[in-house]
Each structure stands twice: as C-alpha cells, then as structure tokens.
C-alpha atoms as a printed R data frame, in Angstrom:
    type eleno elety resid chain resno       x      y       z
1   ATOM     1    CA   MET     A     1 127.529 30.993  13.191
2   ATOM     2    CA   LYS     A     2 127.495 30.818  17.104
3   ATOM     3    CA   LEU     A     3 131.223 29.655  16.883
4   ATOM     4    CA   ASN     A     4 132.187 32.606  14.881
5   ATOM     5    CA   LYS     A     5 130.402 34.938  17.225
6   ATOM     6    CA   ASN     A     6 132.111 33.431  20.137
7   ATOM     7    CA   ILE     A     7 135.521 33.738  18.378
8   ATOM     8    CA   LYS     A     8 134.726 37.466  17.605
9   ATOM     9    CA   ILE     A     9 133.975 37.988  21.363
10  ATOM    10    CA   PHE     A    10 137.230 36.214  22.340
11  ATOM    11    CA   LEU     A    11 139.211 38.361  19.877
12  ATOM    12    CA   ASN     A    12 137.611 41.648  20.706
13  ATOM    13    CA   TYR     A    13 137.232 41.310  24.478
14  ATOM    14    CA   PHE     A    14 139.978 38.975  25.549
15  ATOM    15    CA   LEU     A    15 142.873 38.464  23.013
16  ATOM    16    CA   GLY     A    16 142.747 42.079  21.834
17  ATOM    17    CA   PRO     A    17 143.460 43.514  25.275
18  ATOM    18    CA   ILE     A    18 146.005 40.959  25.971
19  ATOM    19    CA   ILE     A    19 148.065 41.668  22.872
20  ATOM    20    CA   PHE     A    20 147.724 45.416  23.529
21  ATOM    21    CA   PHE     A    21 149.066 45.113  27.142
22  ATOM    22    CA   TRP     A    22 151.841 42.760  26.066
23  ATOM    23    CA   LEU     A    23 152.926 45.311  23.394
24  ATOM    24    CA   SER     A    24 152.566 48.272  25.791
25  ATOM    25    CA   TYR     A    25 154.869 46.510  28.326
26  ATOM    26    CA   SER     A    26 157.259 45.884  25.364
27  ATOM    27    CA   ILE     A    27 157.283 49.520  24.489
28  ATOM    28    CA   TYR     A    28 157.530 50.555  27.945
29  ATOM    29    CA   ASN     A    29 160.648 48.401  28.550
30  ATOM    30    CA   GLN     A    30 162.304 50.049  25.436
31  ATOM    31    CA   VAL     A    31 161.525 53.451  26.605
32  ATOM    32    CA   LYS     A    32 162.658 52.841  30.206
33  ATOM    33    CA   HIS     A    33 166.059 51.645  28.861
34  ATOM    34    CA   GLN     A    34 166.411 54.733  26.563
35  ATOM    35    CA   HIS     A    35 169.670 56.509  26.918
36  ATOM    36    CA   ASN     A    36 168.940 60.129  28.100
37  ATOM    37    CA   LEU     A    37 165.468 59.328  28.944
38  ATOM    38    CA   GLU     A    38 165.028 62.286  31.518
39  ATOM    39    CA   GLN     A    39 166.543 64.765  28.778
40  ATOM    40    CA   SER     A    40 163.964 63.452  26.160
41  ATOM    41    CA   TRP     A    41 161.192 63.872  28.681
42  ATOM    42    CA   LEU     A    42 162.303 67.387  29.508
43  ATOM    43    CA   GLN     A    43 162.373 68.306  25.809
44  ATOM    44    CA   ILE     A    44 158.902 67.060  25.366
45  ATOM    45    CA   LYS     A    45 157.482 68.960  28.005
46  ATOM    46    CA   GLN     A    46 159.260 72.171  26.839
47  ATOM    47    CA   SER     A    47 157.753 71.576  23.385
48  ATOM    48    CA   PHE     A    48 154.371 72.454  24.699
49  ATOM    49    CA   ASN     A    49 155.631 75.856  25.701
50  ATOM    50    CA   SER     A    50 157.537 76.607  22.708
51  ATOM    51    CA   PRO     A    51 156.875 77.797  19.100
52  ATOM    52    CA   LEU     A    52 156.716 74.156  18.121
53  ATOM    53    CA   VAL     A    53 153.309 73.858  19.533
54  ATOM    54    CA   ILE     A    54 152.022 75.157  16.078
55  ATOM    55    CA   ASN     A    55 153.127 71.632  14.748
56  ATOM    56    CA   LEU     A    56 150.587 69.994  17.033
57  ATOM    57    CA   ILE     A    57 147.792 72.421  16.065
58  ATOM    58    CA   ALA     A    58 148.796 71.700  12.279
59  ATOM    59    CA   VAL     A    59 148.388 67.902  12.848
60  ATOM    60    CA   VAL     A    60 144.864 68.530  14.300
61  ATOM    61    CA   LEU     A    61 144.026 70.663  11.278
62  ATOM    62    CA   LEU     A    62 145.530 68.071   8.919
63  ATOM    63    CA   MET     A    63 143.221 65.435  10.419
64  ATOM    64    CA   PHE     A    64 140.333 67.297   9.140
65  ATOM    65    CA   VAL     A    65 141.966 67.555   5.754
66  ATOM    66    CA   ASN     A    66 142.597 63.830   5.834
67  ATOM    67    CA   TRP     A    67 139.073 62.871   6.421
68  ATOM    68    CA   SER     A    68 137.839 65.549   3.943
69  ATOM    69    CA   LEU     A    69 139.810 63.792   1.207
70  ATOM    70    CA   GLU     A    70 138.350 60.489   2.324
71  ATOM    71    CA   ALA     A    71 134.857 62.088   2.000
72  ATOM    72    CA   MET     A    72 135.707 63.382  -1.611
73  ATOM    73    CA   LYS     A    73 136.547 59.807  -2.383
74  ATOM    74    CA   TRP     A    74 133.083 58.648  -0.870
75  ATOM    75    CA   LYS     A    75 131.347 61.403  -2.566
76  ATOM    76    CA   LEU     A    76 132.699 60.624  -6.087
77  ATOM    77    CA   SER     A    77 131.973 56.940  -5.647
78  ATOM    78    CA   ALA     A    78 128.494 57.103  -4.037
79  ATOM    79    CA   GLN     A    79 127.073 59.635  -6.399
80  ATOM    80    CA   ARG     A    80 127.205 56.832  -9.052
81  ATOM    81    CA   VAL     A    81 124.164 55.359  -7.031
82  ATOM    82    CA   GLN     A    82 122.864 58.366  -5.331
83  ATOM    83    CA   PRO     A    83 123.792 62.194  -5.124
84  ATOM    84    CA   VAL     A    84 125.571 63.011  -1.985
85  ATOM    85    CA   SER     A    85 126.619 66.469  -0.802
86  ATOM    86    CA   PHE     A    86 130.119 66.895   0.520
87  ATOM    87    CA   PHE     A    87 128.869 67.668   4.045
88  ATOM    88    CA   LYS     A    88 126.875 64.602   4.005
89  ATOM    89    CA   SER     A    89 129.693 62.587   2.837
90  ATOM    90    CA   PHE     A    90 132.048 63.961   5.668
91  ATOM    91    CA   LYS     A    91 129.413 62.995   8.220
92  ATOM    92    CA   ALA     A    92 129.210 59.546   6.694
93  ATOM    93    CA   ILE     A    93 132.992 59.162   7.039
94  ATOM    94    CA   LEU     A    94 133.210 60.089  10.689
95  ATOM    95    CA   SER     A    95 130.272 57.868  11.270
96  ATOM    96    CA   GLY     A    96 131.973 54.969   9.544
97  ATOM    97    CA   VAL     A    97 135.207 55.724  11.687
98  ATOM    98    CA   SER     A    98 133.080 55.215  14.892
99  ATOM    99    CA   PHE     A    99 132.064 51.661  13.745
100 ATOM   100    CA   SER     A   100 135.393 50.744  12.417
101 ATOM   101    CA   VAL     A   101 137.335 51.079  15.927
102 ATOM   102    CA   THR     A   102 135.786 47.733  17.151
103 ATOM   103    CA   THR     A   103 136.402 45.639  13.788
104 ATOM   104    CA   PRO     A   104 139.613 44.170  12.268
105 ATOM   105    CA   ASN     A   105 141.428 46.566   9.956
106 ATOM   106    CA   ARG     A   106 138.298 48.849  10.352
107 ATOM   107    CA   MET     A   107 136.025 46.956   8.136
108 ATOM   108    CA   GLY     A   108 133.087 48.155  10.070
109 ATOM   109    CA   GLU     A   109 133.526 51.666   8.547
110 ATOM   110    CA   TYR     A   110 131.198 50.571   5.603
111 ATOM   111    CA   LEU     A   111 128.266 50.205   7.889
112 ATOM   112    CA   GLY     A   112 128.461 53.659   9.390
113 ATOM   113    CA   ARG     A   113 128.616 55.098   5.821
114 ATOM   114    CA   VAL     A   114 125.623 53.432   4.382
115 ATOM   115    CA   LEU     A   115 123.493 54.971   7.065
116 ATOM   116    CA   TYR     A   116 123.303 58.134   5.195
117 ATOM   117    CA   MET     A   117 122.221 56.491   1.981
118 ATOM   118    CA   GLU     A   118 118.506 55.701   1.104
119 ATOM   119    CA   GLU     A   119 117.312 52.372   2.108
120 ATOM   120    CA   GLY     A   120 117.313 50.872  -1.377
121 ATOM   121    CA   ASN     A   121 120.973 52.158  -2.094
122 ATOM   122    CA   ARG     A   122 122.632 51.069   0.999
123 ATOM   123    CA   LEU     A   123 123.862 47.561  -0.352
124 ATOM   124    CA   ARG     A   124 124.573 48.669  -3.745
125 ATOM   125    CA   VAL     A   125 127.029 51.513  -2.557
126 ATOM   126    CA   ILE     A   126 129.158 49.062  -0.560
127 ATOM   127    CA   SER     A   127 131.146 47.790  -3.410
128 ATOM   128    CA   LEU     A   128 131.965 51.466  -4.457
129 ATOM   129    CA   SER     A   129 133.008 52.137  -0.866
130 ATOM   130    CA   ILE     A   130 135.429 49.160  -0.964
131 ATOM   131    CA   LEU     A   131 136.780 50.393  -4.225
132 ATOM   132    CA   GLY     A   132 137.951 53.538  -2.422
133 ATOM   133    CA   SER     A   133 139.413 51.427   0.237
134 ATOM   134    CA   ILE     A   134 141.340 49.346  -2.413
135 ATOM   135    CA   SER     A   135 142.700 52.504  -4.099
136 ATOM   136    CA   GLN     A   136 144.223 53.474  -0.617
137 ATOM   137    CA   LEU     A   137 145.445 50.081  -0.104
138 ATOM   138    CA   MET     A   138 147.294 50.218  -3.451
139 ATOM   139    CA   ILE     A   139 148.957 53.407  -2.445
140 ATOM   140    CA   THR     A   140 150.083 52.095   0.887
141 ATOM   141    CA   LEU     A   141 151.415 49.073  -0.634
142 ATOM   142    CA   THR     A   142 153.318 51.060  -3.224
143 ATOM   143    CA   PHE     A   143 155.127 53.398  -0.803
144 ATOM   144    CA   GLY     A   144 155.468 50.642   1.845
145 ATOM   145    CA   LEU     A   145 157.269 48.439  -0.552
146 ATOM   146    CA   LEU     A   146 159.608 51.338  -1.722
147 ATOM   147    CA   GLY     A   147 160.220 52.141   1.891
148 ATOM   148    CA   LEU     A   148 161.063 48.421   2.582
149 ATOM   149    CA   LEU     A   149 163.531 48.315  -0.345
150 ATOM   150    CA   ILE     A   150 165.210 51.508   0.482
151 ATOM   151    CA   LEU     A   151 165.600 50.730   4.249
152 ATOM   152    CA   LYS     A   152 166.417 47.204   3.579
153 ATOM   153    CA   PRO     A   153 170.126 47.445   4.318
154 ATOM   154    CA   ARG     A   154 169.485 49.258   7.463
155 ATOM   155    CA   ILE     A   155 166.858 46.761   8.581
156 ATOM   156    CA   ILE     A   156 169.365 43.764   7.926
157 ATOM   157    CA   GLU     A   157 172.195 45.633   9.565
158 ATOM   158    CA   ALA     A   158 170.211 46.370  12.753
159 ATOM   159    CA   GLY     A   159 169.236 42.803  12.851
160 ATOM   160    CA   LEU     A   160 165.307 43.551  13.000
161 ATOM   161    CA   LEU     A   161 164.559 40.187  11.306
162 ATOM   162    CA   ALA     A   162 166.142 37.142  12.480
163 ATOM   163    CA   TRP     A   163 165.957 35.724   8.999
164 ATOM   164    CA   PRO     A   164 166.932 38.363   6.369
165 ATOM   165    CA   THR     A   165 165.211 36.505   3.546
166 ATOM   166    CA   TRP     A   166 161.875 37.339   5.253
167 ATOM   167    CA   ILE     A   167 162.276 40.807   3.630
168 ATOM   168    CA   ASN     A   168 162.576 39.295   0.142
169 ATOM   169    CA   LEU     A   169 159.475 37.162   0.750
170 ATOM   170    CA   ILE     A   170 157.433 40.077   2.167
171 ATOM   171    CA   VAL     A   171 158.419 42.181  -0.860
172 ATOM   172    CA   PHE     A   172 157.486 39.277  -3.303
173 ATOM   173    CA   GLY     A   173 154.257 38.677  -1.623
174 ATOM   174    CA   CYS     A   174 153.144 42.365  -1.375
175 ATOM   175    CA   THR     A   175 154.113 43.024  -4.977
176 ATOM   176    CA   ALA     A   176 152.152 40.188  -6.047
177 ATOM   177    CA   VAL     A   177 149.219 41.462  -4.269
178 ATOM   178    CA   LEU     A   178 149.577 44.769  -5.561
179 ATOM   179    CA   LEU     A   179 149.698 43.528  -9.060
180 ATOM   180    CA   VAL     A   180 146.460 41.518  -8.603
181 ATOM   181    CA   LEU     A   181 144.812 44.561  -7.142
182 ATOM   182    CA   THR     A   182 145.815 46.762  -9.956
183 ATOM   183    CA   VAL     A   183 144.575 44.294 -12.561
184 ATOM   184    CA   PHE     A   184 141.334 44.027 -10.899
185 ATOM   185    CA   TYR     A   185 141.110 47.686 -10.213
186 ATOM   186    CA   PHE     A   186 141.454 48.688 -13.904
187 ATOM   187    CA   ASN     A   187 139.234 45.801 -15.093
188 ATOM   188    CA   LEU     A   188 136.198 46.279 -12.912
189 ATOM   189    CA   LYS     A   189 133.727 45.440 -15.800
190 ATOM   190    CA   TRP     A   190 135.279 42.293 -16.367
191 ATOM   191    CA   LEU     A   191 135.271 41.484 -12.554
192 ATOM   192    CA   ALA     A   192 131.606 42.284 -12.429
193 ATOM   193    CA   GLN     A   193 130.914 40.062 -15.314
194 ATOM   194    CA   TRP     A   194 132.883 37.271 -13.897
195 ATOM   195    CA   ILE     A   195 131.164 37.528 -10.538
196 ATOM   196    CA   ASP     A   196 127.688 37.424 -12.336
197 ATOM   197    CA   LYS     A   197 128.865 33.893 -13.802
198 ATOM   198    CA   LEU     A   198 129.496 32.367 -10.467
199 ATOM   199    CA   PRO     A   199 126.716 30.012  -9.453
200 ATOM   200    CA   GLY     A   200 126.734 30.638  -5.628
201 ATOM   201    CA   ILE     A   201 127.074 34.375  -5.892
202 ATOM   202    CA   ARG     A   202 125.033 35.097  -9.109
203 ATOM   203    CA   LYS     A   203 121.937 36.068  -6.839
204 ATOM   204    CA   TYR     A   204 124.165 38.822  -5.156
205 ATOM   205    CA   ALA     A   205 125.501 40.094  -8.582
206 ATOM   206    CA   TYR     A   206 123.326 43.310  -8.268
207 ATOM   207    CA   LEU     A   207 125.591 44.373  -5.493
208 ATOM   208    CA   PHE     A   208 128.471 44.712  -7.850
209 ATOM   209    CA   SER     A   209 126.575 46.009 -10.967
210 ATOM   210    CA   GLU     A   210 127.694 49.547 -10.284
211 ATOM   211    CA   LEU     A   211 131.283 48.428 -10.950
212 ATOM   212    CA   GLU     A   212 130.621 48.025 -14.517
213 ATOM   213    CA   LYS     A   213 129.730 51.766 -14.858
214 ATOM   214    CA   ILE     A   214 133.002 53.035 -13.411
215 ATOM   215    CA   ASN     A   215 135.451 54.766 -15.781
216 ATOM   216    CA   ALA     A   216 139.174 55.192 -15.807
217 ATOM   217    CA   THR     A   217 138.677 59.057 -14.806
218 ATOM   218    CA   LEU     A   218 137.067 57.893 -11.523
219 ATOM   219    CA   LEU     A   219 139.591 55.280 -10.810
220 ATOM   220    CA   LEU     A   220 142.477 57.897 -11.359
221 ATOM   221    CA   GLN     A   221 140.708 60.448  -9.240
222 ATOM   222    CA   LEU     A   222 140.424 57.985  -6.359
223 ATOM   223    CA   LEU     A   223 144.133 57.028  -6.657
224 ATOM   224    CA   SER     A   224 145.042 60.749  -6.640
225 ATOM   225    CA   LEU     A   225 143.043 61.551  -3.530
226 ATOM   226    CA   SER     A   226 144.314 58.420  -1.857
227 ATOM   227    CA   SER     A   227 147.897 59.621  -2.672
228 ATOM   228    CA   MET     A   228 147.040 63.041  -1.151
229 ATOM   229    CA   ARG     A   229 145.812 61.244   1.999
230 ATOM   230    CA   TYR     A   230 149.071 59.352   2.262
231 ATOM   231    CA   LEU     A   231 150.974 62.591   1.941
232 ATOM   232    CA   VAL     A   232 148.892 64.278   4.698
233 ATOM   233    CA   PHE     A   233 149.714 61.131   6.938
234 ATOM   234    CA   GLY     A   234 153.529 61.596   6.219
235 ATOM   235    CA   ILE     A   235 153.406 65.320   6.976
236 ATOM   236    CA   GLN     A   236 151.536 64.732  10.238
237 ATOM   237    CA   TYR     A   237 154.044 62.197  11.469
238 ATOM   238    CA   TYR     A   238 157.093 64.477  10.500
239 ATOM   239    CA   LEU     A   239 155.452 67.481  12.328
240 ATOM   240    CA   LEU     A   240 155.026 65.381  15.310
241 ATOM   241    CA   PHE     A   241 158.579 64.017  15.259
242 ATOM   242    CA   ARG     A   242 159.825 67.753  15.254
243 ATOM   243    CA   PHE     A   243 157.397 68.371  18.133
244 ATOM   244    CA   PHE     A   244 158.601 65.425  20.275
245 ATOM   245    CA   GLY     A   245 162.357 66.007  19.633
246 ATOM   246    CA   VAL     A   246 162.737 63.031  17.181
247 ATOM   247    CA   GLU     A   247 165.598 64.108  15.141
248 ATOM   248    CA   VAL     A   248 165.042 62.442  11.606
249 ATOM   249    CA   SER     A   249 165.003 63.903   8.188
250 ATOM   250    CA   TRP     A   250 161.891 64.136   6.187
251 ATOM   251    CA   TRP     A   251 162.928 61.197   3.941
252 ATOM   252    CA   GLN     A   252 163.829 58.975   7.043
253 ATOM   253    CA   GLY     A   253 160.614 59.759   8.674
254 ATOM   254    CA   PHE     A   254 158.508 59.251   5.342
255 ATOM   255    CA   TRP     A   255 159.964 55.794   4.561
256 ATOM   256    CA   ALA     A   256 159.990 54.481   7.977
257 ATOM   257    CA   THR     A   257 156.432 55.365   8.621
258 ATOM   258    CA   GLY     A   258 155.688 53.922   5.014
259 ATOM   259    CA   VAL     A   259 157.144 50.517   6.375
260 ATOM   260    CA   THR     A   260 154.806 51.002   9.553
261 ATOM   261    CA   PHE     A   261 151.633 51.604   7.380
262 ATOM   262    CA   LEU     A   262 152.572 48.525   5.354
263 ATOM   263    CA   VAL     A   263 152.701 46.323   8.357
264 ATOM   264    CA   LEU     A   264 149.483 47.648   9.713
265 ATOM   265    CA   ALA     A   265 147.890 47.062   6.424
266 ATOM   266    CA   ILE     A   266 149.139 43.386   6.467
267 ATOM   267    CA   ILE     A   267 148.289 42.520  10.149
268 ATOM   268    CA   PRO     A   268 144.703 42.328  11.012
269 ATOM   269    CA   THR     A   269 143.990 44.464  14.230
270 ATOM   270    CA   VAL     A   270 141.226 46.260  15.923
271 ATOM   271    CA   ALA     A   271 141.958 49.821  17.111
272 ATOM   272    CA   LEU     A   272 143.192 48.970  20.543
273 ATOM   273    CA   VAL     A   273 145.608 46.484  19.305
274 ATOM   274    CA   GLU     A   274 146.671 48.644  16.514
275 ATOM   275    CA   LEU     A   275 147.849 51.294  19.031
276 ATOM   276    CA   GLY     A   276 150.314 48.693  20.352
277 ATOM   277    CA   VAL     A   277 151.298 47.472  17.045
278 ATOM   278    CA   ARG     A   278 151.631 50.828  15.567
279 ATOM   279    CA   GLY     A   279 154.064 51.772  18.634
280 ATOM   280    CA   GLU     A   280 155.960 48.805  18.383
281 ATOM   281    CA   ILE     A   281 156.689 49.008  14.754
282 ATOM   282    CA   SER     A   282 157.400 52.738  14.831
283 ATOM   283    CA   LEU     A   283 160.047 52.131  17.574
284 ATOM   284    CA   LYS     A   284 161.729 49.551  15.326
285 ATOM   285    CA   MET     A   285 161.799 51.659  12.142
286 ATOM   286    CA   LEU     A   286 162.302 55.055  13.525
287 ATOM   287    CA   GLY     A   287 164.836 53.494  15.959
288 ATOM   288    CA   LEU     A   288 167.027 52.918  12.822
289 ATOM   289    CA   PHE     A   289 167.715 56.704  12.841
290 ATOM   290    CA   SER     A   290 166.848 58.077  16.346
291 ATOM   291    CA   THR     A   291 167.335 56.862  19.888
292 ATOM   292    CA   ASN     A   292 164.452 59.010  21.141
293 ATOM   293    CA   ASN     A   293 162.095 56.147  22.008
294 ATOM   294    CA   LEU     A   294 160.022 58.172  24.221
295 ATOM   295    CA   GLY     A   295 159.365 60.893  21.438
296 ATOM   296    CA   ILE     A   296 158.776 57.983  18.911
297 ATOM   297    CA   GLY     A   297 156.103 56.431  21.224
298 ATOM   298    CA   PHE     A   298 154.491 59.856  21.908
299 ATOM   299    CA   ALA     A   299 154.282 60.679  18.154
300 ATOM   300    CA   SER     A   300 152.788 57.256  17.371
301 ATOM   301    CA   THR     A   301 150.103 57.509  20.241
302 ATOM   302    CA   THR     A   302 149.233 61.068  19.318
303 ATOM   303    CA   ILE     A   303 148.680 60.195  15.686
304 ATOM   304    CA   TRP     A   304 146.404 57.420  16.736
305 ATOM   305    CA   PHE     A   305 144.411 59.493  19.094
306 ATOM   306    CA   ILE     A   306 144.023 62.557  16.679
307 ATOM   307    CA   ASN     A   307 143.327 60.562  13.391
308 ATOM   308    CA   LEU     A   308 141.222 57.710  14.933
309 ATOM   309    CA   VAL     A   309 139.966 58.361  18.489
310 ATOM   310    CA   VAL     A   310 138.785 62.124  17.879
311 ATOM   311    CA   PRO     A   311 136.972 61.348  14.633
312 ATOM   312    CA   ALA     A   312 135.332 58.066  16.193
313 ATOM   313    CA   VAL     A   313 133.962 60.347  19.095
314 ATOM   314    CA   ILE     A   314 132.552 62.797  16.629
315 ATOM   315    CA   GLY     A   315 131.106 60.026  14.521
316 ATOM   316    CA   SER     A   316 129.503 58.448  17.436
317 ATOM   317    CA   LEU     A   317 127.673 61.743  18.228
318 ATOM   318    CA   LEU     A   318 126.617 62.026  14.688
319 ATOM   319    CA   ILE     A   319 125.213 58.603  14.619
320 ATOM   320    CA   LEU     A   320 123.253 59.327  18.018
321 ATOM   321    CA   SER     A   321 121.745 62.394  16.199
322 ATOM   322    CA   ILE     A   322 120.621 60.036  13.328
323 ATOM   323    CA   LYS     A   323 118.910 57.845  15.918
324 ATOM   324    CA   ILE     A   324 117.243 60.592  17.549
325 ATOM   325    CA   PHE     A   325 116.108 62.204  14.448
326 ATOM   326    CA   MET     A   326 114.571 58.841  13.487
327 ATOM   327    CA   LYS     A   327 112.759 58.586  16.620
328 ATOM   328    CA   ARG     A   328 111.231 62.148  16.358
329 ATOM   329    CA   ASN     A   329 110.083 61.203  12.907
330 ATOM   330    CA   GLU     A   330 108.411 58.134  14.311
331 ATOM   331    CA   ARG     A   331 106.807 59.975  17.211
332 ATOM   332    CA   SER     A   332 105.510 62.740  14.755
333 ATOM   333    CA   GLU     A   333 103.960 60.093  12.561
334 ATOM   334    CA   ARG     A   334 102.109 58.548  15.413
335 ATOM   335    CA   ILE     A   335 100.621 61.898  16.403
336 ATOM   336    CA   SER     A   336  99.878 62.999  12.888
337 ATOM   337    CA   PRO     A   337  96.196 63.732  12.262
338 ATOM   338    CA   ASP     A   338  96.507 61.764   8.919
339 ATOM   339    CA   ASN     A   339  97.195 58.520  10.866
C-alpha cells in the first residue's frame, strides 16, 4: 500500500509536471515555427474586439449546458437510490470536478458526487455514477472511431504515425472495447448476478445490487444525454476555432476533435498533463486542415480552462461550504440545551 502511495505521489507531483512541460515545449516549438505567426497573433488579438467575441461568451454558456446535462444523468441514476433535485445534482457534479483534476482520467469525480448523498447511500450510488461515465465513454469511442476511419487517409498521408498499421490496431482494439462495453451496458442484471457469484467480491455485491433494477429506458436516456454532451463539446470547439481564426469546416473540426477525445479517453492523464496532451493531439489532428498552430493551441487551452478549471474552482467553493455547514451543525449540537 505504501508503494502504491509513493507511486501516486511520484506520478502526481513529479512525472506529471515533467510530461506537461515536455509537451508544452513541443507545442511551443510548433507554434514558434508556424508560417505567418505574427499575422495569426494579430488576428487573435483583433478577435477580442470584434463581433466574434460572442463566440467566446457562447462557449462559456455552453459550459453550463454541458455540466447541466451531466447533472441530469446523475439525477436520473442517483434517484434509484435516493431522490435528488436538479440543483443538488448540479452542485454534486461541480464538486466532483474539483476532486477529479488531480486523479487519472478524472476518476476522483465520484468522491465529490457522493458527498451530497445520505451516508448510507454513498457507496451504493457509485456503481450508478460509473454507469453514466460508461455511457459517455461509449459515445466517445463511437464518434472517435468514426473520426479515425474518416481521417485515416489524411493521417497516413501526413505521416502522423511511423507505422500506418497502428491505425488498424487502434480501430480494432477500440471496437472490441466498445462491443464489450455495449454488451455489459445492456445486460446489467446478468453482470450484477455474475459479480454476486465471485468468491472474493461477493461481500461487496450489495454495491452493485442497484444495477439489477436498471431498465432499458434509463440506459437509453443516459446515452441520449451523453450524445448531447458530446455535441456540446463539438460546438464549443468549432466556436473557438472561428474565434481564434482557425479556418476549418464544421465536419473537419468535429471529426478531428473526435479523434482527440478518443486519444484522451485511452491515455490515463491527470488534469495538468491532459492540457499538454490535448494541445499536442489537437495540433496534430487540426494540423491536417489548418496551419494556424497558434489558434489551435489557444482553442485547446481555452476549452480546458472553461470546461475544467472554472467548474473545479466553483466545485471547490461548494465543498468548502459543505464543510463549513457541517462544522456549524456540530457546533450548534454542542451548545444545544438538549445535550
């Protein structure tokens, strides 16, 4: 256990920043050698004083739409265990984001969400929360694979992979994962019963018991909301591409960012490293259609900041209010005349 803790410390505080700075330096070099760099920089500065600034405002508003859709997913899932209002779900989602920024692939988000559940329901609701994440992953894999297949000729022509067969291996691997996830996703009752029969896990079977009560209607609702979230991501990217002067069509931007999302889903990263990975992959994929590396880099960083950093800050404040609220309750109990 101590070794695992030391490894986590190394990954979070040493290896993560090293990878981040290495990727940032790589991005800097690509931007530095961009053709017409001064013209691109001037165009970006002019965007803040042009009607295109409405694009930036729209992206911020869509951030709230994005997390509202996720809150709806959480509400639909969690109410199987405990009734939850939309407002409470929204606060739980933002609190989860604040926990997720320091964990690989944002796995810590579940800890922030369960804080808003009653003590006896917190562990029981985790499996339902994971179900919502799986629905999002299935959508990400689906559109990412389509994007990879559509852009495959351009990727090979541009020489982005030293060994073109890698694309076929990635497609095959992701397709296999998607098929397995789909089978398990629509056969949760069977999955819960199978877990119940495993000797070492049987004592934890109650954590998965809620999965047996899930019906196809809820599963389709989660997939629909996940698809809507994915569409919001695509719109945000396209609006920022326009804002920062990246001349790509909507379909080019949609499929290129789809491949970017696919890579981010495959590679385990923490938030700081994700910024570098997101920027590097975006430069490679959007570079198939545009030479404006500066604009691509700004769009990628802005998306990361608006969709992750801002909600994480808000979520941190919400968690602080929970702690303060609990302390006040404890203090009032100590001075209560009934004690």
